[in-house]
PDB file of C-alpha atoms and ligand atoms in Angstrom:
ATOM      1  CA  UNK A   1       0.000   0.000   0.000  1.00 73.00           C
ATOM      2  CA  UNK A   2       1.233   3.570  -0.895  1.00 94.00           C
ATOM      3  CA  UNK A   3       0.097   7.183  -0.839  1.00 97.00           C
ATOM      4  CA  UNK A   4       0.812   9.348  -3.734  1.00 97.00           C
ATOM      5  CA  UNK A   5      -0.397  12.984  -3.784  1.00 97.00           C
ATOM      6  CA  UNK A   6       0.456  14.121  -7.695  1.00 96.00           C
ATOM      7  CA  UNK A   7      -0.101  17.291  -9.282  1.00 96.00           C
ATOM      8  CA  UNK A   8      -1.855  19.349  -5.712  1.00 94.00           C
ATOM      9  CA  UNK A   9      -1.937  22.662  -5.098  1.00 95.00           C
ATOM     10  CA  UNK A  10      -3.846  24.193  -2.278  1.00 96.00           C
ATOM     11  CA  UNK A  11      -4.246  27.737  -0.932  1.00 95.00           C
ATOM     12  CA  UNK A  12      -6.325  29.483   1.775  1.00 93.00           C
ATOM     13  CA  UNK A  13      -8.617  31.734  -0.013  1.00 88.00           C
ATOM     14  CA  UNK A  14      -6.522  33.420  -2.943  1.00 88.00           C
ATOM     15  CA  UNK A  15      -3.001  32.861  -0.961  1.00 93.00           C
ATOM     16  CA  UNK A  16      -1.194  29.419  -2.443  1.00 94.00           C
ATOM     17  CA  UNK A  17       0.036  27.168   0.219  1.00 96.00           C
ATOM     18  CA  UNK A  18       1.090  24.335  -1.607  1.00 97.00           C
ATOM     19  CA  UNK A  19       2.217  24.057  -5.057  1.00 95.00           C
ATOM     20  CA  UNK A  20       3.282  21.608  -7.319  1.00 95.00           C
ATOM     21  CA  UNK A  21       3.328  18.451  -4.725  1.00 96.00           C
ATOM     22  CA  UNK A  22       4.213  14.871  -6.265  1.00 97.00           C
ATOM     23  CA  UNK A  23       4.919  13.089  -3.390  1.00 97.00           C
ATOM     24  CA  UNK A  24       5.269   8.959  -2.605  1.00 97.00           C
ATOM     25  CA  UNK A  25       4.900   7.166   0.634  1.00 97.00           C
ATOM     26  CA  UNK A  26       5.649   3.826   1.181  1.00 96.00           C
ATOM     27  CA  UNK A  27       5.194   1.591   3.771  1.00 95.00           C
ATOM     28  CA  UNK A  28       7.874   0.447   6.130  1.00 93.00           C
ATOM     29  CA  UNK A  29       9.889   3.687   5.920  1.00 95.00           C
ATOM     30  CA  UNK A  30      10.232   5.973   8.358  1.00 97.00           C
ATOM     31  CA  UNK A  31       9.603  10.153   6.375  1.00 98.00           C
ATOM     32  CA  UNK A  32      10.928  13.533   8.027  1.00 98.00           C
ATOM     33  CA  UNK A  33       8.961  16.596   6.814  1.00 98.00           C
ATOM     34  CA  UNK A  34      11.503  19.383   6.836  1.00 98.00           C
ATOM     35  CA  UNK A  35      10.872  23.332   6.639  1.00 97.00           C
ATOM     36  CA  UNK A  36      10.856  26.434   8.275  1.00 97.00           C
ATOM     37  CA  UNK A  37       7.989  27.571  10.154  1.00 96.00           C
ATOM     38  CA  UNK A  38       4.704  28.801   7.493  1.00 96.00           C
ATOM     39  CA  UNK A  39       6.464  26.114   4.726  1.00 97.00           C
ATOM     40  CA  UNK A  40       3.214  23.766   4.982  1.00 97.00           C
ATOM     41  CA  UNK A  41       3.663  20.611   6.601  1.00 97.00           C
ATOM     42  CA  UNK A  42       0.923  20.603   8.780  1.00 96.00           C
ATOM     43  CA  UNK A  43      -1.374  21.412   5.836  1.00 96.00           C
ATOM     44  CA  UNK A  44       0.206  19.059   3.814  1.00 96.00           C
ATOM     45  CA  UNK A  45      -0.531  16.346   6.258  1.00 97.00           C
ATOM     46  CA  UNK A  46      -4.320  17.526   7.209  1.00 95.00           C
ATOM     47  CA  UNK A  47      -4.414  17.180   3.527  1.00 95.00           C
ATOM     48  CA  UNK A  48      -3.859  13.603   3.312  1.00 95.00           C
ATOM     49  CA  UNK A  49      -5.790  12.793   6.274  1.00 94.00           C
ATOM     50  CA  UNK A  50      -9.094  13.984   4.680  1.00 91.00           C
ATOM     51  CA  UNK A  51      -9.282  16.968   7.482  1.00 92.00           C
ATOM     52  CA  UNK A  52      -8.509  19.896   4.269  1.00 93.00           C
ATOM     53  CA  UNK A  53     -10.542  19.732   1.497  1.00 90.00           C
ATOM     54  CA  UNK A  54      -8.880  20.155  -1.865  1.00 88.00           C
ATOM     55  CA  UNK A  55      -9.737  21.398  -5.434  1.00 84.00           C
ATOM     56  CA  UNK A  56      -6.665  20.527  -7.907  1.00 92.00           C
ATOM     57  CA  UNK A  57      -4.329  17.224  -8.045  1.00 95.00           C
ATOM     58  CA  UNK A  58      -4.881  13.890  -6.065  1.00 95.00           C
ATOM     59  CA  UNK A  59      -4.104  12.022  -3.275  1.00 96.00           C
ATOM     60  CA  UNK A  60      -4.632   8.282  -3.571  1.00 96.00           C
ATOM     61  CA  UNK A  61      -4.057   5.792  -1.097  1.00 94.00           C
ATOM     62  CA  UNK A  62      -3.823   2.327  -2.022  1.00 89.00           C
ATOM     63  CA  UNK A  63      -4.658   3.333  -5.544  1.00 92.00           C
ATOM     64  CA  UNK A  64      -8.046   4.854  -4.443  1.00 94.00           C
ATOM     65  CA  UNK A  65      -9.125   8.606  -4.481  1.00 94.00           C
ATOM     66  CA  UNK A  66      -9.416   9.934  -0.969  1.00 93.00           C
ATOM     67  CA  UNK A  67     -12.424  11.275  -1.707  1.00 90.00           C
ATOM     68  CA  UNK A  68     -13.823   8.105  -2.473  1.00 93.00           C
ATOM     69  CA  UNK A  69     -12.698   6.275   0.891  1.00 94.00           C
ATOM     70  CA  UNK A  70     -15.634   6.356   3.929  1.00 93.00           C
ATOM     71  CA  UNK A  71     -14.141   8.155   6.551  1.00 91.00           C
ATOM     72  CA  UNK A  72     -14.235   4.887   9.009  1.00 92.00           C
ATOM     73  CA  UNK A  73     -12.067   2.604   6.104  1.00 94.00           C
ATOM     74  CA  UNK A  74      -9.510   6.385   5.768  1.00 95.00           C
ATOM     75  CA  UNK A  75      -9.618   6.077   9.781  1.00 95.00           C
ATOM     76  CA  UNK A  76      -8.463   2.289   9.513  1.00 96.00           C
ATOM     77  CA  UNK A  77      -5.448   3.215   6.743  1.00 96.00           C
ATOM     78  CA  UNK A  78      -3.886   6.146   8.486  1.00 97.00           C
ATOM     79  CA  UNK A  79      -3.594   7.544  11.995  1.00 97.00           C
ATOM     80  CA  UNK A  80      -2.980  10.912  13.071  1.00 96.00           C
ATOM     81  CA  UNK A  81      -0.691  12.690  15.767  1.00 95.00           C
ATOM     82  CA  UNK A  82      -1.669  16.172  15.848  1.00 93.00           C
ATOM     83  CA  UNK A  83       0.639  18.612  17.738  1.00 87.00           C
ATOM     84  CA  UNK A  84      -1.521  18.750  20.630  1.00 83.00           C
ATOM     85  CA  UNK A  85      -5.192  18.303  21.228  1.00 84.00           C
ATOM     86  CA  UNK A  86      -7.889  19.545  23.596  1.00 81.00           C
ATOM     87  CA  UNK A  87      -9.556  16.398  24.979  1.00 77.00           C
ATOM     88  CA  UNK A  88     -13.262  16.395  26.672  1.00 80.00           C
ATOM     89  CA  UNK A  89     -12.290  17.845  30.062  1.00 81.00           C
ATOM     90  CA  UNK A  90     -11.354  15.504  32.716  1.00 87.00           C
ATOM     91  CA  UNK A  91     -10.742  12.160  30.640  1.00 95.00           C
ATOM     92  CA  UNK A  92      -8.993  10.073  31.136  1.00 97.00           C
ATOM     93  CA  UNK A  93      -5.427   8.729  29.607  1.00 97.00           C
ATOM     94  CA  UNK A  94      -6.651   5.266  29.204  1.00 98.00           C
ATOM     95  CA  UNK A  95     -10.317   6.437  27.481  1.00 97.00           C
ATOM     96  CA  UNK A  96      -8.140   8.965  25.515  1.00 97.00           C
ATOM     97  CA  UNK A  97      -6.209   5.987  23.731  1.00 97.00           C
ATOM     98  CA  UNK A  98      -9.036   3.514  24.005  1.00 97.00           C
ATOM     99  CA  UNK A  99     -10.133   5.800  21.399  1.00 96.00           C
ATOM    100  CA  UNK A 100      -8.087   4.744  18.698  1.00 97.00           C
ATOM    101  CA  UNK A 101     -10.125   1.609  18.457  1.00 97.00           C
ATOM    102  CA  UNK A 102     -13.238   3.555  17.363  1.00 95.00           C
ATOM    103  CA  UNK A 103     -13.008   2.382  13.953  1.00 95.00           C
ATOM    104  CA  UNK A 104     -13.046  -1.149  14.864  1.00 95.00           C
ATOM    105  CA  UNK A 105     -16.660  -0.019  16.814  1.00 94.00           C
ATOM    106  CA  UNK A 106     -20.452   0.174  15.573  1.00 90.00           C
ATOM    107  CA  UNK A 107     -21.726   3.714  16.645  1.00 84.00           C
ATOM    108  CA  UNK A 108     -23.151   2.709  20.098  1.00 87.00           C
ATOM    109  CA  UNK A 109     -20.602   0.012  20.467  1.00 89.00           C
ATOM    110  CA  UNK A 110     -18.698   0.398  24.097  1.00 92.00           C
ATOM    111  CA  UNK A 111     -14.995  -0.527  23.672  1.00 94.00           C
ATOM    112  CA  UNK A 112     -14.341  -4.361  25.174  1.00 94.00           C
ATOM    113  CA  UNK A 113     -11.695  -5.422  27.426  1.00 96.00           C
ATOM    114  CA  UNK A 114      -9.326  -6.247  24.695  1.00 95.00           C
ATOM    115  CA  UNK A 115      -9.787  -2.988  23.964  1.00 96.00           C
ATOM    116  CA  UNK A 116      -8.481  -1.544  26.692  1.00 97.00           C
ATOM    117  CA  UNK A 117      -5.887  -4.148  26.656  1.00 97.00           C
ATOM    118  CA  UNK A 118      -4.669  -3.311  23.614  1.00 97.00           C
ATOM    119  CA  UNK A 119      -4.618   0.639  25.195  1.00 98.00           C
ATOM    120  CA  UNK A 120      -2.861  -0.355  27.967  1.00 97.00           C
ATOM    121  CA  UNK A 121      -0.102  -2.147  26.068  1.00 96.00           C
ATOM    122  CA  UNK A 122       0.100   0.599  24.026  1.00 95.00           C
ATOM    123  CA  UNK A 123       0.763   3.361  27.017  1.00 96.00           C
ATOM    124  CA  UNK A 124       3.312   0.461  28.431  1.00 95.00           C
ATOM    125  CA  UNK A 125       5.490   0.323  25.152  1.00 90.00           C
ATOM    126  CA  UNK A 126       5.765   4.065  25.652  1.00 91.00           C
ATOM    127  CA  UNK A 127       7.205   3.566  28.852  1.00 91.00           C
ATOM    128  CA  UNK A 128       3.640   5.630  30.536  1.00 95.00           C
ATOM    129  CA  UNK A 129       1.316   2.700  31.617  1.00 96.00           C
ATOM    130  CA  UNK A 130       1.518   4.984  35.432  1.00 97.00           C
ATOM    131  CA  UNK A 131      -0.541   7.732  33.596  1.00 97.00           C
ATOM    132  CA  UNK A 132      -3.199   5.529  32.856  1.00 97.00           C
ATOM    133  CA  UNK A 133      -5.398   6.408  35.022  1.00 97.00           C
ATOM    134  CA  UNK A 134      -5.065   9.720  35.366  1.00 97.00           C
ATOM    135  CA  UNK A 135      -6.669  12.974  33.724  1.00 95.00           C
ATOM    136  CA  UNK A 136      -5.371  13.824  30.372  1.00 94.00           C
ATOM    137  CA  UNK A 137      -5.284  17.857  31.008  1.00 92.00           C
ATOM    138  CA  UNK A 138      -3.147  17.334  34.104  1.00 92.00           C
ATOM    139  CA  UNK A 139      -0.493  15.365  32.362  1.00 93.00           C
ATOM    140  CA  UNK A 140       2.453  17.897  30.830  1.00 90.00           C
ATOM    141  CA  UNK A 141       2.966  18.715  27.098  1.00 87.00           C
ATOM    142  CA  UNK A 142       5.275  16.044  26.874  1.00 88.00           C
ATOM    143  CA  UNK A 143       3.036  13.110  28.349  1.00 91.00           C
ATOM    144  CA  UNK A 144       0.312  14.572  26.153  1.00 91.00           C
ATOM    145  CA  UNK A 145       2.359  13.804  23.039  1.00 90.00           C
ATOM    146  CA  UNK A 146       3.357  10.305  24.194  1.00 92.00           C
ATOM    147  CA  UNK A 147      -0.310   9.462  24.829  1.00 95.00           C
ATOM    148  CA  UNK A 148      -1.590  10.800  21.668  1.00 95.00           C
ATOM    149  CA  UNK A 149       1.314   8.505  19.729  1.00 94.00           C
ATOM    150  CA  UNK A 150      -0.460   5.517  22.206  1.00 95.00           C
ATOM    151  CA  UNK A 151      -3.874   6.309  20.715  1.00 96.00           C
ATOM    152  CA  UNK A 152      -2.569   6.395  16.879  1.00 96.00           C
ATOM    153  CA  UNK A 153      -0.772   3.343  17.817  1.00 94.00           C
ATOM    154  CA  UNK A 154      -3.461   1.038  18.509  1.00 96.00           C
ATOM    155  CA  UNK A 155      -5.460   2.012  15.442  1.00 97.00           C
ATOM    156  CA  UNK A 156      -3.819  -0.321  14.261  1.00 95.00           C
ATOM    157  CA  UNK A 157      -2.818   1.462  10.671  1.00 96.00           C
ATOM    158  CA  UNK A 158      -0.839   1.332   7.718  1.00 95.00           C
ATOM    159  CA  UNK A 159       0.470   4.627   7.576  1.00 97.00           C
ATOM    160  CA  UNK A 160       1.263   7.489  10.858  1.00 97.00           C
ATOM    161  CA  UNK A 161       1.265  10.659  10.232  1.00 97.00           C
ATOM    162  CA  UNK A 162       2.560  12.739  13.201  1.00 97.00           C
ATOM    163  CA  UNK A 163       2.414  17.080  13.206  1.00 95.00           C
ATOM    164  CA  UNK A 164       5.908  17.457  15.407  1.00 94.00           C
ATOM    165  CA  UNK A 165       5.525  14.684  17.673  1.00 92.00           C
ATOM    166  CA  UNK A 166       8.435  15.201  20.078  1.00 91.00           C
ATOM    167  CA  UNK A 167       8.502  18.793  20.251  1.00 89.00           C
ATOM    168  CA  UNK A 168       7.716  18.792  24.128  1.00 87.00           C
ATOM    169  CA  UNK A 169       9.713  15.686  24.929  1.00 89.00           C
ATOM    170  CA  UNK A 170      12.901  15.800  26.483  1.00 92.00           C
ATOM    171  CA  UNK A 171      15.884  15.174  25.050  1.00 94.00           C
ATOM    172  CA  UNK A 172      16.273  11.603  26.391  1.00 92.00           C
ATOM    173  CA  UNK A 173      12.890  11.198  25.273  1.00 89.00           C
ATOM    174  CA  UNK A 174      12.826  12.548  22.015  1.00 93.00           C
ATOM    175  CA  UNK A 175      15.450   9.661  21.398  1.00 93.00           C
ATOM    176  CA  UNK A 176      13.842   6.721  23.008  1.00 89.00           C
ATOM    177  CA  UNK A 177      10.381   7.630  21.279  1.00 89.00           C
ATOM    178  CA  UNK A 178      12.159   7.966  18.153  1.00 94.00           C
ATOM    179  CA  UNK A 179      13.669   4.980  18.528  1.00 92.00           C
ATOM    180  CA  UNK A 180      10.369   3.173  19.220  1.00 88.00           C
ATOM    181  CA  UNK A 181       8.467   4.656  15.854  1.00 91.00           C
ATOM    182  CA  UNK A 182      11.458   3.329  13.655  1.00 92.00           C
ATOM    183  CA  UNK A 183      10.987   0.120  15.064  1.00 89.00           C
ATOM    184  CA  UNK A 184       7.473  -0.070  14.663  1.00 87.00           C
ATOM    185  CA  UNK A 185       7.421   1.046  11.495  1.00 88.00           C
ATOM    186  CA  UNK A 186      10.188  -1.788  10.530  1.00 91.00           C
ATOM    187  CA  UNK A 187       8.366  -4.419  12.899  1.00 87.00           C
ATOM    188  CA  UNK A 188       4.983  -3.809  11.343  1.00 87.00           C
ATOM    189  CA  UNK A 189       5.240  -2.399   8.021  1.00 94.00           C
ATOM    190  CA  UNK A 190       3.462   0.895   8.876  1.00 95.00           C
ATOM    191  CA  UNK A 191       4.642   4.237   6.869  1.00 97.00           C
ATOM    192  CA  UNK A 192       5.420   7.140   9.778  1.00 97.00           C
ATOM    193  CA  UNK A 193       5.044  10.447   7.897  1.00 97.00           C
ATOM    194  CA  UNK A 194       6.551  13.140  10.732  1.00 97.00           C
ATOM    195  CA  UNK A 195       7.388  16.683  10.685  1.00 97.00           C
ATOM    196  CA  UNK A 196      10.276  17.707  12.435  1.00 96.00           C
ATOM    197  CA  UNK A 197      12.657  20.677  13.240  1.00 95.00           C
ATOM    198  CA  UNK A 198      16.140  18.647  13.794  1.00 95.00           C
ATOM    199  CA  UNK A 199      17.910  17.830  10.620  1.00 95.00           C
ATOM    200  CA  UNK A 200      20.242  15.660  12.926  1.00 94.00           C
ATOM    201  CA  UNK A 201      17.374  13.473  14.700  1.00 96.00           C
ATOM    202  CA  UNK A 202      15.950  12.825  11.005  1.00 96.00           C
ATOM    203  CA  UNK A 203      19.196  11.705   9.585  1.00 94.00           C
ATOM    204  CA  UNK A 204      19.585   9.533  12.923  1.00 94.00           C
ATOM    205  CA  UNK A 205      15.838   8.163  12.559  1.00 96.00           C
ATOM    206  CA  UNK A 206      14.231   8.409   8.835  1.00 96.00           C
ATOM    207  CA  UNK A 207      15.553   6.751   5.978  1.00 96.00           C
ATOM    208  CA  UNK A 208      13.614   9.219   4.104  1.00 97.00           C
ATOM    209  CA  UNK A 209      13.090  13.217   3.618  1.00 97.00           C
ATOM    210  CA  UNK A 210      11.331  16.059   2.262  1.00 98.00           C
ATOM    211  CA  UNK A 211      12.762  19.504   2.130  1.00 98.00           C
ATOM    212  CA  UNK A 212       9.721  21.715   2.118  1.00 98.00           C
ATOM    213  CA  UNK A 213      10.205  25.639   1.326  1.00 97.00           C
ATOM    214  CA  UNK A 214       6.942  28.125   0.681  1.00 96.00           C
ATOM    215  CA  UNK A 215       5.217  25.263  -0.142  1.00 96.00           C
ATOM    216  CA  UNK A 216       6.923  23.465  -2.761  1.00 97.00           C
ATOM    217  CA  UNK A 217       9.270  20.470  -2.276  1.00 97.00           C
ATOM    218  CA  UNK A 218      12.556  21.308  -2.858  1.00 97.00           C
ATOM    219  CA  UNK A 219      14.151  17.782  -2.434  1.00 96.00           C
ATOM    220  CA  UNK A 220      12.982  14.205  -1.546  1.00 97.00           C
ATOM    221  CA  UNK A 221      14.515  11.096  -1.226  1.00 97.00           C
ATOM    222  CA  UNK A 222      17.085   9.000   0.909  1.00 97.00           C
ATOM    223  CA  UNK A 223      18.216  11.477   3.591  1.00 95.00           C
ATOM    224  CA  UNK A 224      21.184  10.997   4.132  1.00 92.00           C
ATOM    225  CA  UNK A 225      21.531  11.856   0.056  1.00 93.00           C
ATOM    226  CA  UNK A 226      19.366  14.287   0.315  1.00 93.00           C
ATOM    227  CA  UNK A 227      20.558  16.601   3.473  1.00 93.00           C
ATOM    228  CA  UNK A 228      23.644  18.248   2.539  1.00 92.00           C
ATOM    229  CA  UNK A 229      25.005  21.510   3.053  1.00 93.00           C
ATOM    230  CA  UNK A 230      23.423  23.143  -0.286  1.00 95.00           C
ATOM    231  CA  UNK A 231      20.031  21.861   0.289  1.00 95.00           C
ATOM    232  CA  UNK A 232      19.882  23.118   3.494  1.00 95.00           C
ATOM    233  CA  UNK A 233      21.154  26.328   2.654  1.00 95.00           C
ATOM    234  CA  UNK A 234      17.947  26.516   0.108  1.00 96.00           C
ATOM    235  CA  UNK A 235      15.602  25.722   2.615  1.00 95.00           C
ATOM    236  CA  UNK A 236      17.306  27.151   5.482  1.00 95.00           C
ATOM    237  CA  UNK A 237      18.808  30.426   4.167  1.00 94.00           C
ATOM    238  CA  UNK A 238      21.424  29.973   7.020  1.00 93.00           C
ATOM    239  CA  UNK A 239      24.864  27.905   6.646  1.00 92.00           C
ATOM    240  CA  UNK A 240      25.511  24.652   8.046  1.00 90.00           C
ATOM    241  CA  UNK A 241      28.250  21.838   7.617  1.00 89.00           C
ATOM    242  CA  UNK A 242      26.987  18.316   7.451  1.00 88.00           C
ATOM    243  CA  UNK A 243      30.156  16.559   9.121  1.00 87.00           C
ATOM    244  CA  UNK A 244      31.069  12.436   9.224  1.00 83.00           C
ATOM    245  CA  UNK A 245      30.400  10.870  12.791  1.00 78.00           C
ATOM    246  CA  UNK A 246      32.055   7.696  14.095  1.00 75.00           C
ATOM    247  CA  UNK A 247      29.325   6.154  13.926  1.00 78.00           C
ATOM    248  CA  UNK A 248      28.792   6.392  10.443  1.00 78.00           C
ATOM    249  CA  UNK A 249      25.414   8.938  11.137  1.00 81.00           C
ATOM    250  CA  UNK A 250      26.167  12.242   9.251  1.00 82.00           C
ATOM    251  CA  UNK A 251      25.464  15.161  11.770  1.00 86.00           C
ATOM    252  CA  UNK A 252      24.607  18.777  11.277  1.00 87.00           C
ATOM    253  CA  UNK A 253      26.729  21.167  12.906  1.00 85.00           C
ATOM    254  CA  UNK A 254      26.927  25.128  12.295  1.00 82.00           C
TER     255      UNK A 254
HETATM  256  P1  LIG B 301       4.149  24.564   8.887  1.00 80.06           P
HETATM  257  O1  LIG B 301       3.427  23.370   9.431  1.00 80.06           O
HETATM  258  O2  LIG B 301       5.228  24.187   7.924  1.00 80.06           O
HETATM  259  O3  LIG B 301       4.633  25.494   9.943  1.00 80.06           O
HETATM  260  P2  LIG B 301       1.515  25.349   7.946  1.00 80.06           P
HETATM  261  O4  LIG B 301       1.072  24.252   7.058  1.00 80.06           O
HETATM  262  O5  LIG B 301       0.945  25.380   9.339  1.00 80.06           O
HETATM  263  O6  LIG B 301       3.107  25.390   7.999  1.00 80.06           O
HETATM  264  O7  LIG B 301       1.174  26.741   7.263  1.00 80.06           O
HETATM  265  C1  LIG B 301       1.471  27.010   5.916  1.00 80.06           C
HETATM  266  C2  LIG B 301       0.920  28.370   5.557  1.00 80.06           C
HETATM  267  O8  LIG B 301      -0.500  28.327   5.612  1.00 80.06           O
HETATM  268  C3  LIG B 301       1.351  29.508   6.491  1.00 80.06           C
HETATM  269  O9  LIG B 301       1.620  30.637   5.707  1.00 80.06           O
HETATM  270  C4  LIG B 301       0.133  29.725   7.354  1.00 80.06           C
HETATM  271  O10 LIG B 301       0.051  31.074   7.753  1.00 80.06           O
HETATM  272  C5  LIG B 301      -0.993  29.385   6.411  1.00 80.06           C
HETATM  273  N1  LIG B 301      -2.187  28.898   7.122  1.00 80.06           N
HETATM  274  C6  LIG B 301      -2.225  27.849   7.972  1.00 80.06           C
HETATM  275  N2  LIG B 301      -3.485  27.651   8.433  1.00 80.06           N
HETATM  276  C7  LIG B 301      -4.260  28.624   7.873  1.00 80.06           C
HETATM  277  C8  LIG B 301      -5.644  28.964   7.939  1.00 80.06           C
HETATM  278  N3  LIG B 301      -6.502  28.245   8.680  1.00 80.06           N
HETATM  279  N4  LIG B 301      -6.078  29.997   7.211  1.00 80.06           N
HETATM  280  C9  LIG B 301      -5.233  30.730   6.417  1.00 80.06           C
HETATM  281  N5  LIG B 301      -3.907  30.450   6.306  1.00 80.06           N
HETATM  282  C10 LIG B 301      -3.417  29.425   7.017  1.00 80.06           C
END
């Protein structure tokens, strides 16, 4: 299964946002959305969730129009990890990820207890099962993220696509969850689509990258071909050196 968005443009009233986009996702690997602030990843990826509506190009997933696919079947392809999200006041962490199983539910369906197994495995591969019971607005930004990867997680999908999901965590943490989404997406076959501001955690973690700038994609491909010191002067307009590590990893350094 793949996602291909060809020939899209999109723009808020008259202003263009995106323009030109041919894109490919696969599943398995592991994309970094690169770009300065206002360069339209988070459109791009509200886009492919169904959440924007478009009026030129295509996005097809699995060779389907995403027009054409219910909402429920979309919700069964492709999770989401927005950068945060106001939940219903005073729920839970647990009813927050048992959540993610609503498209596995009829409409008045309650969620069963393999449900909330699968929830509670879900918040213990994160390394939070403690915060299941408490209230999701009294957790900090950085639980909040972890939880809301927990919820896309037991959706059970083919494809993630996560808004800057480790923008609150801690270093340590970044790493580990990171670490964890690579593996899953190896382990499972699933296609992570993330947008993120470190060049040197996307060389470390995705195989693959896309160099967004005003709303056109400037490069895409392997990443380590792809970020060099030209391409992210383009995108950048600031100079960096892209350096050899011991550990074979490139790093960016200024
Ligand atoms: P990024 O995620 O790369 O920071 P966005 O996709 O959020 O970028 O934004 C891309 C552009 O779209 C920006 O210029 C932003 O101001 C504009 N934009 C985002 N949301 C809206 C909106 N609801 N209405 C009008 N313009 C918007």
């Amino acid at each position: 299964m793949d996602i291909k968005v060809e020939n899209f443009y999109f723009s808020y009233n008259d202003k263009s946002i995106l323009e030109n986009i041919n894109l490919e996702f696969k599943r398995g690997n592991m994309y970094a959305l690169l770009g300065r602030n206002g360069s339209g990843k988070t459109t791009l990826i509200k886009l492919i969730l169904g959440l924007l509506k478009f009026k030129r190009g295509s996005i097809t997933i699995e060779g389907k129009n995403s027009y054409d696919i219910p909402i429920k079947d979309l919700s069964r392809l492709i999770a989401y990890v927005p950068q945060n999200e106001e939940a219903i006041y005073g729920i839970k962490v647990i009813e927050l990820v048992v959540m993610g199983r609503n498209p596995y539910l009829n409409l008045f369906d309650m969620p069963s207890c393999k449900e909330y197994e699968l929830a509670r495995k879900a918040l213990e591969n994160l390394g939070i099962e403690h915060l299941m019971q408490k209230s999701y607005s009294e957790i900090s930004g950085g639980e909040r993220q972890l939880v809301l990867i927990a919820r896309a997680l037991v959706q059970n999908t083919k494809f993630i696509l996560m808004d800057e999901p480790i923008s609150n965590l801690d270093i340590r943490n970044q790493h580990e969850v990171l670490e964890k989404i690579k593996n899953i997406a190896r382990d499972f076959n699933i296609g992570i689509v993330l947008s993120i501001h470190d060049p040197n955690l996307a060389m470390r973690y995705c195989n693959q990258a896309i160099l967004l700038k005003d709303g056109k994609v400037l490069h895409s491909g392997k990443t380590e071909e792809i970020l060099c010191q030209q391409s992210l002067l383009q995108v950048y307009d600031m100079k960096f050196e892209v350096l050899n590590s011991k550990n074979g990893i490139n790093f960016v350094s200024l």
